[in-house]
Coordinates of C-alpha atoms and ligand atoms in Angstrom, one line a residue:
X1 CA 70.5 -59.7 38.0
X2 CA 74.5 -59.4 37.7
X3 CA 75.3 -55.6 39.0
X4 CA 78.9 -56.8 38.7
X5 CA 81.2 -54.4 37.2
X6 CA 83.1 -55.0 33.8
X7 CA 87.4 -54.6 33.9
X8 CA 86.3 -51.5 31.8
X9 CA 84.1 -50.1 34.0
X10 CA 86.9 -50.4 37.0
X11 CA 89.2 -48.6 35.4
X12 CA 86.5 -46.0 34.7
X13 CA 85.6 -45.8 38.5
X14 CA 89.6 -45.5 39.5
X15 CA 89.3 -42.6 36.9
X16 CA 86.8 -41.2 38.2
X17 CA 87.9 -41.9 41.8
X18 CA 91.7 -40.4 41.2
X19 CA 89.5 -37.2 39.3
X20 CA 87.6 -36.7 42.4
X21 CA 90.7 -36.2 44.4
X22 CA 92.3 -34.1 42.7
X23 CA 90.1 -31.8 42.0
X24 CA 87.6 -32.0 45.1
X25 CA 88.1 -29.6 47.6
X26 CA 89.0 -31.1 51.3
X27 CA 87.2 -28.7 52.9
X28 CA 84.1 -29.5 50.5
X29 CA 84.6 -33.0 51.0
X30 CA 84.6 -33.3 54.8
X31 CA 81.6 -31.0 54.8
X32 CA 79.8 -34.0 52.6
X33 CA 80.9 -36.3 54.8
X34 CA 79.7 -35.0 57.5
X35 CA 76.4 -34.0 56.5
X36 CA 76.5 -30.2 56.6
X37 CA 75.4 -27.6 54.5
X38 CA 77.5 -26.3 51.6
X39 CA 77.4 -22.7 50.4
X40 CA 76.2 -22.5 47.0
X41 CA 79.2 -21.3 45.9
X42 CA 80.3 -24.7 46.8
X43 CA 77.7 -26.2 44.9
X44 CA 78.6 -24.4 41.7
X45 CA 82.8 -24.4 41.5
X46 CA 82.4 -28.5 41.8
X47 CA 79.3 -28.6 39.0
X48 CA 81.7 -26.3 37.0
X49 CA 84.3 -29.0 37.0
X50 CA 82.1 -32.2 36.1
X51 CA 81.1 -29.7 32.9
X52 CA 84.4 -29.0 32.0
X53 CA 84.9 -32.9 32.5
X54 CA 82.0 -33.2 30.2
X55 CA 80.3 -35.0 33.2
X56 CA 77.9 -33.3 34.5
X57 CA 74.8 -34.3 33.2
X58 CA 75.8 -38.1 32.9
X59 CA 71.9 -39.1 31.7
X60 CA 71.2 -36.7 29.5
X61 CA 71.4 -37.5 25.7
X62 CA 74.7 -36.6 24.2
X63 CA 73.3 -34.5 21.7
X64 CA 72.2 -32.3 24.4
X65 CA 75.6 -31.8 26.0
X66 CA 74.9 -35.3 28.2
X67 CA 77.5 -38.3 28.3
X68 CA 75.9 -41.0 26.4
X69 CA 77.1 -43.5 28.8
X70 CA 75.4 -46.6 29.2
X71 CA 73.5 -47.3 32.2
X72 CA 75.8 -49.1 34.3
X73 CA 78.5 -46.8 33.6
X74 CA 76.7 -43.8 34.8
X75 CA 75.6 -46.0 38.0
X76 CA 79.6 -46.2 38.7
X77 CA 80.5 -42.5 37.9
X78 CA 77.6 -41.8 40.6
X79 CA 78.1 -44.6 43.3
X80 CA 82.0 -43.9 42.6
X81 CA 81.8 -39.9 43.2
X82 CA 79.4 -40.6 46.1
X83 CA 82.0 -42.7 47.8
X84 CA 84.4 -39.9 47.3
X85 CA 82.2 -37.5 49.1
X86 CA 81.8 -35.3 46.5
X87 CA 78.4 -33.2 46.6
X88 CA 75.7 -34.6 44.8
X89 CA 74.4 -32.2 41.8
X90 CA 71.6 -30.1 42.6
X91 CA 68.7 -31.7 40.9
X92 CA 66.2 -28.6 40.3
X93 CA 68.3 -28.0 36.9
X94 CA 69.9 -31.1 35.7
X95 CA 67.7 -33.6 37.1
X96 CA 64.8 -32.3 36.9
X97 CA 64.0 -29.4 34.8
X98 CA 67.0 -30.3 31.8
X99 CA 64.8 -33.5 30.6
X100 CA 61.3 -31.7 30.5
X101 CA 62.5 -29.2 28.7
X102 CA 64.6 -31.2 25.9
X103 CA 62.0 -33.7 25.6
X104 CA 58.9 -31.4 25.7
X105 CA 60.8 -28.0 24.7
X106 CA 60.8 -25.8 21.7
X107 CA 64.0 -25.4 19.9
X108 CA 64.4 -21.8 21.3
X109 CA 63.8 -23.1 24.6
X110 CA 66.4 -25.9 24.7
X111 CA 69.0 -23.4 22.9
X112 CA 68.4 -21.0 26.1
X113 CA 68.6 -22.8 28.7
X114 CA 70.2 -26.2 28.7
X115 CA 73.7 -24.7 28.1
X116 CA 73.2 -22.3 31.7
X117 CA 72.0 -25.8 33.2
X118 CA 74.8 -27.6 32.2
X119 CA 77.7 -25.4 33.2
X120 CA 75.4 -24.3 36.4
X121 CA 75.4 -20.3 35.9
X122 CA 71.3 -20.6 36.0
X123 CA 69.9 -21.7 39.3
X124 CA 66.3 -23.0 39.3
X125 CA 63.5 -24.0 41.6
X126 CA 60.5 -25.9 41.6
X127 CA 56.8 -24.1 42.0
X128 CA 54.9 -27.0 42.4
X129 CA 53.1 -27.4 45.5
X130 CA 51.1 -24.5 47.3
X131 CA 49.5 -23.8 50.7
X132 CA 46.3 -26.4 49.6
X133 CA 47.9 -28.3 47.3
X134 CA 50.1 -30.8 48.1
X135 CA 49.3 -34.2 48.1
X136 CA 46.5 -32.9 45.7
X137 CA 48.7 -31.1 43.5
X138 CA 46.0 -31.0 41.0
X139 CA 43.9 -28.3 43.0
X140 CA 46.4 -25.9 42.6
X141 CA 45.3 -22.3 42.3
X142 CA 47.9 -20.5 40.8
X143 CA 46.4 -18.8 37.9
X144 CA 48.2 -18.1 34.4
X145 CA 45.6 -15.3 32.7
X146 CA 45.8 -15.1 28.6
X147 CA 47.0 -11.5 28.0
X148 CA 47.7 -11.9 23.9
X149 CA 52.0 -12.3 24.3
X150 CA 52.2 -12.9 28.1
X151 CA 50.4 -14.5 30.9
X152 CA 49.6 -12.3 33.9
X153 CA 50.8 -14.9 36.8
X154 CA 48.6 -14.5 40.5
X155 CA 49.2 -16.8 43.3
X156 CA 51.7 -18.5 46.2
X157 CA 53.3 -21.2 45.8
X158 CA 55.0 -22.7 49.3
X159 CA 58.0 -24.8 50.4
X160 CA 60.0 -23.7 47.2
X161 CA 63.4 -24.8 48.0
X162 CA 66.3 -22.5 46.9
X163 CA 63.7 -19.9 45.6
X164 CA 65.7 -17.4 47.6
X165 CA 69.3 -18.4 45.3
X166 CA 67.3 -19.2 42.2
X167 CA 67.4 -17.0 39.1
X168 CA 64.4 -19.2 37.2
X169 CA 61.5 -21.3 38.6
X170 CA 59.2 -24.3 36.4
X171 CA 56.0 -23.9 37.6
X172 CA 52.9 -25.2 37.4
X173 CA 50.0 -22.8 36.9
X174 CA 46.2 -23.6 36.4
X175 CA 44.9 -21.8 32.7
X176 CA 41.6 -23.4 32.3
X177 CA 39.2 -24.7 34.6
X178 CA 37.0 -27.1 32.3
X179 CA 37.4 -30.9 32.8
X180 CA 39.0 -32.6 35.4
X181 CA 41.5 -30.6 37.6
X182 CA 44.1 -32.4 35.6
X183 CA 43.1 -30.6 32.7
X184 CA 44.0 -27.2 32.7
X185 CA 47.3 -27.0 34.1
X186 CA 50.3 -25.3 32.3
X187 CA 54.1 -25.7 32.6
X188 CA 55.5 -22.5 32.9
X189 CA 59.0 -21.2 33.1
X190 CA 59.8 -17.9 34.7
X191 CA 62.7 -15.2 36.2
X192 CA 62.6 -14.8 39.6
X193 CA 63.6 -11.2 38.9
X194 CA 60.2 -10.6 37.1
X195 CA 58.5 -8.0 38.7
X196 CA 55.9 -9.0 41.3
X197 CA 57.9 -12.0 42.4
X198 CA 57.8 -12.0 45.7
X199 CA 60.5 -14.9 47.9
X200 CA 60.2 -15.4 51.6
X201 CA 62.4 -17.6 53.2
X202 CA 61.1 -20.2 56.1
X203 CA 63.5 -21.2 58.8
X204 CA 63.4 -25.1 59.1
X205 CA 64.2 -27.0 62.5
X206 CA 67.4 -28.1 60.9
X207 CA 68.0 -24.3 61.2
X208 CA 68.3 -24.1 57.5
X209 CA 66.3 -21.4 55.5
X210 CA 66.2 -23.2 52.0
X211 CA 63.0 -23.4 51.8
X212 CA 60.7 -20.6 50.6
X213 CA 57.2 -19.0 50.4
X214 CA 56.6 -17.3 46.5
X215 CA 54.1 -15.1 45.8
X216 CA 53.4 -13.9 42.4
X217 CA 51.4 -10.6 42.3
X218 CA 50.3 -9.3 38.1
X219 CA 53.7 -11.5 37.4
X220 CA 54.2 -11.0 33.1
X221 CA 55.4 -14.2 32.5
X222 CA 56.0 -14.4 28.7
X223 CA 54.4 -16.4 26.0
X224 CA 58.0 -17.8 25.2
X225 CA 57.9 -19.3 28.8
X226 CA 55.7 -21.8 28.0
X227 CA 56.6 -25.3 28.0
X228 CA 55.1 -27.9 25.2
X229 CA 51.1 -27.2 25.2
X230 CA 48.7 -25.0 27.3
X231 CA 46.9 -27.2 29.6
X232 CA 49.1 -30.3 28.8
X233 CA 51.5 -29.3 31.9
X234 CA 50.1 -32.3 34.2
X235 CA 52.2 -34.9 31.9
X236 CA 55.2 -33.2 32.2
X237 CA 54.8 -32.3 35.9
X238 CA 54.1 -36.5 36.2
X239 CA 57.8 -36.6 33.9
X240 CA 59.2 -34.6 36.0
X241 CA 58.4 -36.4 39.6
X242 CA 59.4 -39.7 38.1
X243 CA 62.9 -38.0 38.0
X244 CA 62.7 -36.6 41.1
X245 CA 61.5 -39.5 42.9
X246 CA 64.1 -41.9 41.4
X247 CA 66.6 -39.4 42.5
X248 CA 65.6 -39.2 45.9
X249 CA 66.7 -43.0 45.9
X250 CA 70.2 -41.8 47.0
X251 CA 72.6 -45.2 46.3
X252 CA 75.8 -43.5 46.7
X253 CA 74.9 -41.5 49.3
X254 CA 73.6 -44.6 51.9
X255 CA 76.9 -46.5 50.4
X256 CA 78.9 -43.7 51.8
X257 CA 76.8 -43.4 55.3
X258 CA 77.3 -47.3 55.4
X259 CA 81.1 -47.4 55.0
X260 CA 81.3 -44.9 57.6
X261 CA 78.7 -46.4 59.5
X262 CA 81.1 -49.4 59.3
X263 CA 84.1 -47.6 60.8
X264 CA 82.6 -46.1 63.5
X265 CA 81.2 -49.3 64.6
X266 CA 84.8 -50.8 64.7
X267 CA 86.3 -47.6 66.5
X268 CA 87.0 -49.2 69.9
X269 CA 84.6 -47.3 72.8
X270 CA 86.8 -46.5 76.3
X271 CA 86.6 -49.6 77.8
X272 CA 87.9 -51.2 74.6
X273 CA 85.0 -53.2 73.3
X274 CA 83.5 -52.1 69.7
X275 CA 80.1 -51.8 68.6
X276 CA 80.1 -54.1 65.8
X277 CA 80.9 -56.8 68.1
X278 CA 77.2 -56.3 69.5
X279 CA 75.1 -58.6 67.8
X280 CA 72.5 -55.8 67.8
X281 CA 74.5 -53.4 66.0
X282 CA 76.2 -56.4 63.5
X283 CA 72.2 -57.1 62.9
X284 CA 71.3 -53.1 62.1
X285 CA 74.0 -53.3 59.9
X286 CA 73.2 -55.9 57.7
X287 CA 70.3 -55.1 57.3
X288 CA 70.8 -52.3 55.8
X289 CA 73.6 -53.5 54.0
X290 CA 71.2 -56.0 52.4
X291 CA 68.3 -53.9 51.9
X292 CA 70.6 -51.3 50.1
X293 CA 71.6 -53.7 47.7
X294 CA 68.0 -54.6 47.1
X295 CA 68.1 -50.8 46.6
X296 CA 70.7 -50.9 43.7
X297 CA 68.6 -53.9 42.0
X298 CA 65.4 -51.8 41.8
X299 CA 67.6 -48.5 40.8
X300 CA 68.7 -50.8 37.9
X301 CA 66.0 -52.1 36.9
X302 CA 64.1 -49.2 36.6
X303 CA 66.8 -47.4 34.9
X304 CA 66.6 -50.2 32.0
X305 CA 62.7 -49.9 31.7
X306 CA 63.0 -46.3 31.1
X307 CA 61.9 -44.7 28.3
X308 CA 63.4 -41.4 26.6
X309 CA 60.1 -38.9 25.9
X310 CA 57.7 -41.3 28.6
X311 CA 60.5 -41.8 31.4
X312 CA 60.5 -43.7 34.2
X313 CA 57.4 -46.4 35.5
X314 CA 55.7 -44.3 37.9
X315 CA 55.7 -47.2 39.9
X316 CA 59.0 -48.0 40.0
X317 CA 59.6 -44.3 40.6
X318 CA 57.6 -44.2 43.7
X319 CA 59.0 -47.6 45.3
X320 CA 62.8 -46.2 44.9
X321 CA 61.5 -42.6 46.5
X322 CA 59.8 -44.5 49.6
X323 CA 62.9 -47.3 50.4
X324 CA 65.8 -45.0 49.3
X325 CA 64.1 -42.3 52.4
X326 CA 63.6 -44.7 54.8
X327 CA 67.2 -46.4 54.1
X328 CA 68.8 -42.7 54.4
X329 CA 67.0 -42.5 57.2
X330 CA 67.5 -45.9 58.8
X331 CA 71.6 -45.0 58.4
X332 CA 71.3 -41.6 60.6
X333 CA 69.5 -43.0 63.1
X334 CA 72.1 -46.1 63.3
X335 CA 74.6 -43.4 63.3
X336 CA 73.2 -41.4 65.9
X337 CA 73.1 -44.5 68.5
X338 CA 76.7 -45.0 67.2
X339 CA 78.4 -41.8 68.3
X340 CA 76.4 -41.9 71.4
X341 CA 76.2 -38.8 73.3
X342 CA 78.8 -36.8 71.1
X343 CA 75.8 -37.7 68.4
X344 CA 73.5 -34.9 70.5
X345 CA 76.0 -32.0 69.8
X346 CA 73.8 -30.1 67.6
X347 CA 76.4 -27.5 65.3
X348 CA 73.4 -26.1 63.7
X349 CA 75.5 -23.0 62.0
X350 CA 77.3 -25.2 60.0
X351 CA 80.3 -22.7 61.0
X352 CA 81.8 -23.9 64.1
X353 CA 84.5 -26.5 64.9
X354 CA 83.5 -30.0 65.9
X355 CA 82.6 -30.1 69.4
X356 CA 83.7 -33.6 70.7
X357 CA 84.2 -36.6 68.7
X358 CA 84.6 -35.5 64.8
X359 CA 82.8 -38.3 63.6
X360 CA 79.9 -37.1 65.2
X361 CA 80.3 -33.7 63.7
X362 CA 77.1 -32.9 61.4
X363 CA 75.9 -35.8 62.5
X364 CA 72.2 -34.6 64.2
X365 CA 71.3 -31.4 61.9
X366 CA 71.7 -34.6 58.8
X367 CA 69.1 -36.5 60.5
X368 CA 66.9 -33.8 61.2
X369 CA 66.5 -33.2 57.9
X370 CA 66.4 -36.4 56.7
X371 CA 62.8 -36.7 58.1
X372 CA 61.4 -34.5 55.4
X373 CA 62.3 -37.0 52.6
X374 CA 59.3 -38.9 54.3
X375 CA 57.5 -36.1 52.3
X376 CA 59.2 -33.9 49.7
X377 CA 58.6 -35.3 46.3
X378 CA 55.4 -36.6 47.4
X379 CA 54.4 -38.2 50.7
X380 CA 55.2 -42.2 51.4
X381 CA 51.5 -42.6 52.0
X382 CA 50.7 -41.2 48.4
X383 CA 53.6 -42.9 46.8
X384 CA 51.6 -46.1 48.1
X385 CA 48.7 -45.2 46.4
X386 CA 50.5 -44.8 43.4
X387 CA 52.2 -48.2 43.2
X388 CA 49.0 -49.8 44.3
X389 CA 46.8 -47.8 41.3
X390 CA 49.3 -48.7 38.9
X391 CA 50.3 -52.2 39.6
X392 CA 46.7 -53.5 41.3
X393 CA 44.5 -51.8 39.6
X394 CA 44.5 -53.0 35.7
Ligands
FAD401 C1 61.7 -30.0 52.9 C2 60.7 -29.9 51.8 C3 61.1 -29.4 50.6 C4 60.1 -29.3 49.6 N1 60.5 -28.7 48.4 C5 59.6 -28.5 47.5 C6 59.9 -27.7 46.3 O1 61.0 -27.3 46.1 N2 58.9 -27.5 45.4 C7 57.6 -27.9 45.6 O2 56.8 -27.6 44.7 N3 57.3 -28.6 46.7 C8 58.2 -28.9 47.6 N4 57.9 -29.5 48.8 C9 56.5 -29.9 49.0 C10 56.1 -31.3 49.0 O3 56.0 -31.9 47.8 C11 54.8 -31.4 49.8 O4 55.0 -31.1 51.1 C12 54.2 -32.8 49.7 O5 53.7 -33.1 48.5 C13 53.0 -33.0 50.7 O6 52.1 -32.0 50.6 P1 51.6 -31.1 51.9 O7 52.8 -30.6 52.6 O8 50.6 -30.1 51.4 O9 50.9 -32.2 52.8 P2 49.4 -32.7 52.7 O10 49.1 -33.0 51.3 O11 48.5 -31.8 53.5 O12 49.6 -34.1 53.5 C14 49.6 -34.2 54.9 C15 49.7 -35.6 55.3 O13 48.4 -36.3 54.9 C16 48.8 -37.4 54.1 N5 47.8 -37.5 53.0 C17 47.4 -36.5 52.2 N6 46.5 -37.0 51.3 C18 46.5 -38.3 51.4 C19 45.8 -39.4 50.8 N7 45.0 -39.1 49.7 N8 46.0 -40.6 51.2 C20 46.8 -40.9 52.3 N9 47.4 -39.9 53.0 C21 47.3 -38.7 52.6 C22 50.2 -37.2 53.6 O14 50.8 -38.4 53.3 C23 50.8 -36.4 54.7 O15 51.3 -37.3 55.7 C24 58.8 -29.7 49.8 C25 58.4 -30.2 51.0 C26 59.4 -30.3 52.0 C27 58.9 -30.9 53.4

C-alpha cells in the first residue's frame, strides 16, 4: 500500500504545519513535548482554535460540523499537528461520544450536544467500567430504574477519567436483567451536576489524580438522556470502543517520540561518542521505526474498511489498540536508557523547572503512565481474545 503523500496533500501539511506555529502556544508546546500534563484550560484554548479553523473534529461527517476530508488527508492534518507538538484532542467528546451520538442519536440529542463538543465548552467522561466489571463489562451493575419520564440511576462506576472536570458522562447502565448480560444494558447520558452524583478523585503513581471513583445515589437521569433504544446500549458501547481503541493507536504521537528519540541519540555524551553509533541503540531504533510504519499501514487500512453507522472491524480496532501501546511504550523506555541518569529525575508536579538535562525533563512521569495503556480501553490479553473470536473463529 502507497501511504505516499499527494503535492496537494504537502501543501496541506505545510498549512497545517505554519497554522500550528502560529497559533500554538510555546509554553503548550514544550509541555507536549516533553510529556507533561496540561491544565485543561490548555486543553480547551487550543480545541477552541482547531473549531474556529473548522478542524476540530476532522472525521466527523460535514454535515455534523466535521471536515469531510478524505482519509489520507485527515492522516496528514493528524501526523502533521503531532509533529508539531500540539496536544492531541481529548477523545471522551470528539472521539468518542460525538459519533455514537450522531449515528445512534435523536435529532434533539444531536442538536444539544454536538455543537458544545465541537467548540469544547462541554467536557465529558466515560462511565463504563466499575469495581467488578472490567474485562467483563457486561456484568455491570449499575442500575437504570423506569420511573415514567426519568430513570432513578444507583451504583459506582470506577476509574472514570476526568470525572472530576467533566460536566456530562455516557454511561452504561443495566435496565433489564432477562437474556444474556448483553441484553439489558442502556446507553445513558447524564450531568455531573445531577443531584446524587457523587466524584472522588484517585491519586495515580504518575502523581496525577485524573482518574475518578463515581457514585450515583437516587440519580434522576431523564428520559431525554437516553441514547438510541433501551437495552440496545451494548452495540453502541462495542461503537464506541472501536473508536477508542483505534485512537489509542497514537501515530503522531510515536512519530514525534521517534524524531526526538533520533536527536537525542545523536547528542554527543561527555566523552564525545553518540548513542546512535551503538549498534544496540541504531538496532532499538529501527525497529521501531519499522514497526511504526507497519503501524501507519494497519491505521490505514482500517480506516478504509470502516463503515459510517457499523464503524471500525473490531478486530482491526483491537490489533491497533495493542501495537500502538506497546510502540508508545517501547519509545519511553528507549528514551529513558537514552537520557541516562538525568532520565530518573522524576518532576512529578509538572510545575518545576527541569532539573538537569532538558531533554530528560517529563521524561519518567510519561512512562509511568504509559504502562496503563496496557489496559485502559480494554486489556491486551482481552483485545487477543477479540481478534482471535473474530478472525479464527468463523
Ligand atoms: C488509567 C486508566 C484509565 C481508565 N479510564 C477509564 C474511563 O475513563 N472509563 C472507563 O469506563 N474505564 C476506564 N478504565 C478502565 C479500564 O477499561 C479497565 O481497567 C480495563 O477494562 C480492565 O478492567 P479491570 O481493571 O477491572 O481489570 P480486570 O478485568 O480485573 O483484569 C485484570 C487482569 O486480568 C486479565 N483478564 C481478565 N479477564 C481475562 C480473560 N477473560 N482472559 C484473559 N485475561 C483476562 C486482564 O487482562 C488484566 O490483566 C481505565 C483504566 C485505567 C488503568
Amino acid at each position: 500500500m502507497d501511504i505516499e503523500v499527494t503535492p496537494e496533500e504537502q501543501e496541506f501539511r505545510l498549512e497545517v504545519r505554519r497554522y500550528a506555529q502560529a497559533h500554538l502556544p510555546e509554553t503548550v508546546r514544550r509541555k507536549v513535548l516533553y510529556g507533561e500534563k496540561l491544565e485543561k484550560q490548555e486543553y480547551v484554548d487550543w480545541q477552541k482554535h482547531l473549531h474556529r479553523k473548522g478542524w476540530i473534529a476532522p472525521a466527523w461527517p460535514a454535515q455534523y460540523g466535521g471536515t469531510g476530508w478524505s482519509l489520507s488527508k485527515q492522516r496528514v492534518f493528524l501526523h502533521e499537528l503531532a509533529l508539531q507538538c500540539a496536544p492531541e484532542t481529548i477523545p471522551f467528546g470528539i472521539s468518542m461520544v460525538g459519533p455514537v451520538i450522531y449515528t445512534f442519536g435523536s435529532e434533539a440529542q444531536k442538536a444539544l450536544y454536538l455543537p458544545a463538543i465541537l467548540n469544547s465548552d462541554t467536557w465529558w467522561c466515560q462511565g463504563f467500567s466499575e469495581p467488578n466489571a472490567g474485562s467483563d463489562l457486561a456484568s455491570l451493575r449499575t442500575r437504570a430504574v423506569d420511573c415514567g419520564d426519568h430513570y432513578l440511576l444507583n451504583g459506582q462506576k470506577a476509574w472514570t477519567t476526568h470525572g472530576r472536570f467533566a460536566d456530562m458522562m455516557f454511561c452504561l447502565a443495566r435496565t433489564a436483567d432477562t437474556g444474556k448480560p448483553q441484553q439489558g444494558i442502556s446507553f445513558l447520558l447524564l450531568d455531573m451536576k445531577t443531584p446524587g452524583v457523587e466524584v472522588r478523585p484517585v491519586r495515580t503513581i504518575d502523581e496525577g489524580a485524573s482518574i475518578c471513583e463515581v457514585f450515583f445515589n437516587d440519580v434522576r437521569v431523564p428520559k431525554s438522556g437516553l441514547v438510541g433504544k433501551e437495552g440496545e446500549g451494548w452495540t453502541y458501547a462495542k461503537f464506541l470502543l472501536g473508536h477508542e481503541r483505534a485512537m489509542i493507536a497514537r501515530v503522531g504521537r510515536s512519530r514525534m517520540q521517534l524524531a526526538r528519540a533520533q536527536r537525542l541519540a545523536s547528542h554527543p555524551l561527555a566523552d564525545g561518542s553518540r548513542p546512535i553509533d551503538n549498534p544496540l541503540y541504531r538496532q532499538r531504533l529501527c525497529d521501531i521505526e519499522a514497526r511504526l510504519r507497519a503501524l501507519e499501514l494497519t491505521e490505514l487500512r482500517a480506516l478504509s474498511a470502516y463503515r459510517p453507522g457499523a464503524g471500525f472491524d473490531i478486530a482491526d480496532s483491537s490489533m491497533l489498540k495493542i501495537e500502538g501501546s506497546e510502540i508508545c511504550q517501547a519509545l519511553t523506555e528507549l528514551l529513558l536508557d537514552l537520557a541516562g541518569r538525568y532520565g530518573m529525575v522524576y518532576t512529578g508536579r509538572y510545575t518545576q523547572s527541569p532539573i538537569g538535562d532538558t531533554t530528560a525533563h517529563g521524561l519518567l512521569g510519561d512512562h509511568l503512565f504509559n504502562r496503563v495503556a496496557t489496559i485502559y480501553g480494554g486489556s491486551s490479553e482481552i483485545q487477543k481474545t477479540v481478534i482471535a473470536k473474530s478472525r479464527f473463529q468463523k
